[in-house]
Coordinates of C-alpha atoms in Angstrom, one line a residue:
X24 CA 53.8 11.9 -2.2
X25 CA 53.6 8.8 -4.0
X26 CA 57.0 6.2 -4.7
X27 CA 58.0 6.6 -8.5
X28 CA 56.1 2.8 -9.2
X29 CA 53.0 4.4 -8.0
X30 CA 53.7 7.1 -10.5
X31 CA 54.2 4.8 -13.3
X32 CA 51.4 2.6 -12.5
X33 CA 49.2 5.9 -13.0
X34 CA 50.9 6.6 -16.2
X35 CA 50.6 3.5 -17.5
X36 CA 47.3 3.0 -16.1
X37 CA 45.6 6.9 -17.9
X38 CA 46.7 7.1 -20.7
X39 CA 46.9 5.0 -24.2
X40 CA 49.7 5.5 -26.5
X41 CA 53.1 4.3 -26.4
X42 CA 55.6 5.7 -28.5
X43 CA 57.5 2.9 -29.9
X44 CA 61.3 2.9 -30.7
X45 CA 63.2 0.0 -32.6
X46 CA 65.8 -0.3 -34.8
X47 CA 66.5 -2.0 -38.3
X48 CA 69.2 -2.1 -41.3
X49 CA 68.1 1.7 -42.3
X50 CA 68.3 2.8 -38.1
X51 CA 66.7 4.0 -35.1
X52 CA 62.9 4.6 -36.0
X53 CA 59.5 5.4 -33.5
X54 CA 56.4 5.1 -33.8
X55 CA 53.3 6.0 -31.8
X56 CA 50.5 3.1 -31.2
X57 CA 47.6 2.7 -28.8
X58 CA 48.2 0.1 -26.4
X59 CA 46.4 -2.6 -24.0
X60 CA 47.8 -3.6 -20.7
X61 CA 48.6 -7.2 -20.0
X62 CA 50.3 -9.2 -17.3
X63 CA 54.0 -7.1 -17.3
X64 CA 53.5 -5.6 -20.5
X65 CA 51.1 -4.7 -23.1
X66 CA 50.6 -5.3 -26.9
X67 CA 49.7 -3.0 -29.8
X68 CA 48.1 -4.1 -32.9
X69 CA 50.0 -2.9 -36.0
X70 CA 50.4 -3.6 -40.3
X71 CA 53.2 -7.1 -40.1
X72 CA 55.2 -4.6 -42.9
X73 CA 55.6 -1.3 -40.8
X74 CA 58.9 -0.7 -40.3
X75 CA 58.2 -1.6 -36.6
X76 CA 56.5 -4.4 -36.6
X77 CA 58.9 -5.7 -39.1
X78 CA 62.1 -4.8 -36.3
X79 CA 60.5 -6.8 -33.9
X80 CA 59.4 -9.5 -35.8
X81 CA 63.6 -9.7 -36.6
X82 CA 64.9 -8.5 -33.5
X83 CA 62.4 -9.3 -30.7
X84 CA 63.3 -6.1 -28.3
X85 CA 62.1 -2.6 -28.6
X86 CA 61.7 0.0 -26.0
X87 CA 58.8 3.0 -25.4
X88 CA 57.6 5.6 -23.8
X89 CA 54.4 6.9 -22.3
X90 CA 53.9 9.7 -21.0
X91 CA 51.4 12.4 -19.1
X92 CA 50.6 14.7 -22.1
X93 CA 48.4 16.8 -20.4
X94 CA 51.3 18.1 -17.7
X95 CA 52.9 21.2 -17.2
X96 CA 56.5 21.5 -18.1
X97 CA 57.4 21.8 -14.7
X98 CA 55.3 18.4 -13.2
X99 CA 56.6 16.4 -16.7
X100 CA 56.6 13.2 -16.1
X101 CA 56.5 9.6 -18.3
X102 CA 57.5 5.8 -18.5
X103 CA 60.3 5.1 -20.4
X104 CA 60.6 1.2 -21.1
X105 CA 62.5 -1.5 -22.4
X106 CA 60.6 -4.6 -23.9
X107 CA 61.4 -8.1 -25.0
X108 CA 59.0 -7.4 -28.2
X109 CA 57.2 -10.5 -30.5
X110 CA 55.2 -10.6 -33.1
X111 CA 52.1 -13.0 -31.8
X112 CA 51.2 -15.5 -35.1
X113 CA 48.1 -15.3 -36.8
X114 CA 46.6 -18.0 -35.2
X115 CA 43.1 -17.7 -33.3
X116 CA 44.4 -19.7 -30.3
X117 CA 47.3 -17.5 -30.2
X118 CA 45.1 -14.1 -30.7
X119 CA 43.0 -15.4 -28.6
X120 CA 45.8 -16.1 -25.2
X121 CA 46.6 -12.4 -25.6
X122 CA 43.5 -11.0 -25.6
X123 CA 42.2 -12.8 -22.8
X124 CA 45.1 -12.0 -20.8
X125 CA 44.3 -8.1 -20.5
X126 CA 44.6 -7.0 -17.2
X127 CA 41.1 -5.2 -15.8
X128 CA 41.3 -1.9 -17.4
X129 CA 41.2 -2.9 -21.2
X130 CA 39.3 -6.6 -21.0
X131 CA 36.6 -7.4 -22.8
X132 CA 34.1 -9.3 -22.0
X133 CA 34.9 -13.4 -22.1
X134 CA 32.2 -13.8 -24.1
X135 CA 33.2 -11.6 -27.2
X136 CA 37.2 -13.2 -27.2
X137 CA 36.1 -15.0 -30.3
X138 CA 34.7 -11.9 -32.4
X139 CA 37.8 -10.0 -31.3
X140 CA 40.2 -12.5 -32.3
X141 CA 38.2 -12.9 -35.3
X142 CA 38.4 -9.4 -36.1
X143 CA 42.2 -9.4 -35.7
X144 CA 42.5 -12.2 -38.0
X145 CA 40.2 -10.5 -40.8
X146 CA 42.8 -8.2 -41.6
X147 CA 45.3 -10.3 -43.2
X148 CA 48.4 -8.1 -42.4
X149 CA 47.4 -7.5 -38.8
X150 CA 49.2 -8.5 -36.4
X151 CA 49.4 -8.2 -32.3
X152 CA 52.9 -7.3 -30.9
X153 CA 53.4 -8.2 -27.5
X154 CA 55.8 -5.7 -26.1
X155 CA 57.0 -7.7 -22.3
X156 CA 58.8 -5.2 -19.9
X157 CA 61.7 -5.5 -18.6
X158 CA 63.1 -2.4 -17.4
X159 CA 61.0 0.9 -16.5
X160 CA 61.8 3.9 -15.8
X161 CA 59.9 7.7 -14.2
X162 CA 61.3 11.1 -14.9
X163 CA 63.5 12.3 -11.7
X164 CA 61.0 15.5 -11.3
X165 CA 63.7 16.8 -8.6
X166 CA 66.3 16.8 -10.6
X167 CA 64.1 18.8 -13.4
X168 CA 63.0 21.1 -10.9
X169 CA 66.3 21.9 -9.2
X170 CA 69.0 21.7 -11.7
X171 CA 66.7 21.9 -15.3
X172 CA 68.9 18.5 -16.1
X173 CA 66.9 15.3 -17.3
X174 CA 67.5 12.4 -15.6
X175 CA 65.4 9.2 -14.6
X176 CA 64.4 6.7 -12.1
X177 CA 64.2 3.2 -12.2
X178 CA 61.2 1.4 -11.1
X179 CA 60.8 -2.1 -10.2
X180 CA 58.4 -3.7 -13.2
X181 CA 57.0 -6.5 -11.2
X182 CA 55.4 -3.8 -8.5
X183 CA 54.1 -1.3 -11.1
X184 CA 52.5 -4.1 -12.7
X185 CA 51.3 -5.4 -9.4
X186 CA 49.5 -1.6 -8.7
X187 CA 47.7 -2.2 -12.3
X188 CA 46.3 -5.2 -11.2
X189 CA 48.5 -8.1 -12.9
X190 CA 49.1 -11.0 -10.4

């Protein structure tokens, strides 16, 4: 049986959308994106006036989730998170530090960093949001199975991101 970081790692680690919440004047709001992996964390690459980008550009936290949609009800499972969130500027140096930082599973190759921050930077409202973990949780499958109640256990960030590779 593998320890719930190991579960998370493989979450994290197969699939590639994150459901986004934040929160702004109006209230709560979500929002799916794809994501990367990075060092504790990962980014997404959004419009600088969604209403998401825009509540972490002013608040600098969101939280997400991520989660194994091709599970049965019964083996559910997912990554609930809570990020320290920024908005990276559009600069090609600072496009450029994320994009290099990727772990393994979504790096490019070193030689194309410049087209791909170029390509950010071509589409003036683009922006990359670096979403930094801080707290991370699994689904408690045992309490799902045996009393149908949700509940969730925490994981420690720094060892799920050591199983996907960050150092």
């Amino acid at each position: 049986m593998s320890s719930p970081e190991q579960r998370a790692a493989a979450i994290l680690a197969s699939q590639r959308f994150v459901v986004i919440g934040t929160t702004d004047a109006d209230g709560p709001w979500t929002a799916a994106a794809q994501y990367r992996l990075l060092p504790r964390g990962l980014y997404v690459e959004s419009d600088r006036g969604s209403r998401h980008g825009r509540a972490i550009a002013t608040s600098g936290v969101a939280s997400g989730v991520v989660y194994d949609s091709s599970s049965s009800v019964a083996d559910a499972d997912g990554v609930q998170l809570s990020f320290r969130a920024e908005e990276v500027d559009a600069d090609a140096a600072a496009v450029r530090n994320v994009l290099s930082a990727r772990l393994p599973r979504d790096a490019g190759p070193v030689a194309e960093l410049d087209d791909e921050a170029a390509a950010v930077l071509a589409v003036p409202r683009k922006r990359l949001y670096v979403l930094e973990a801080e707290r991370a949780y699994v689904f408690d499958r045992d309490a799902w199975r045996s009393r149908g109640t949700d509940a969730r256990l925490e994981v420690d960030v720094a060892a799920v991101w050591g199983l996907l590779g960050a150092e």
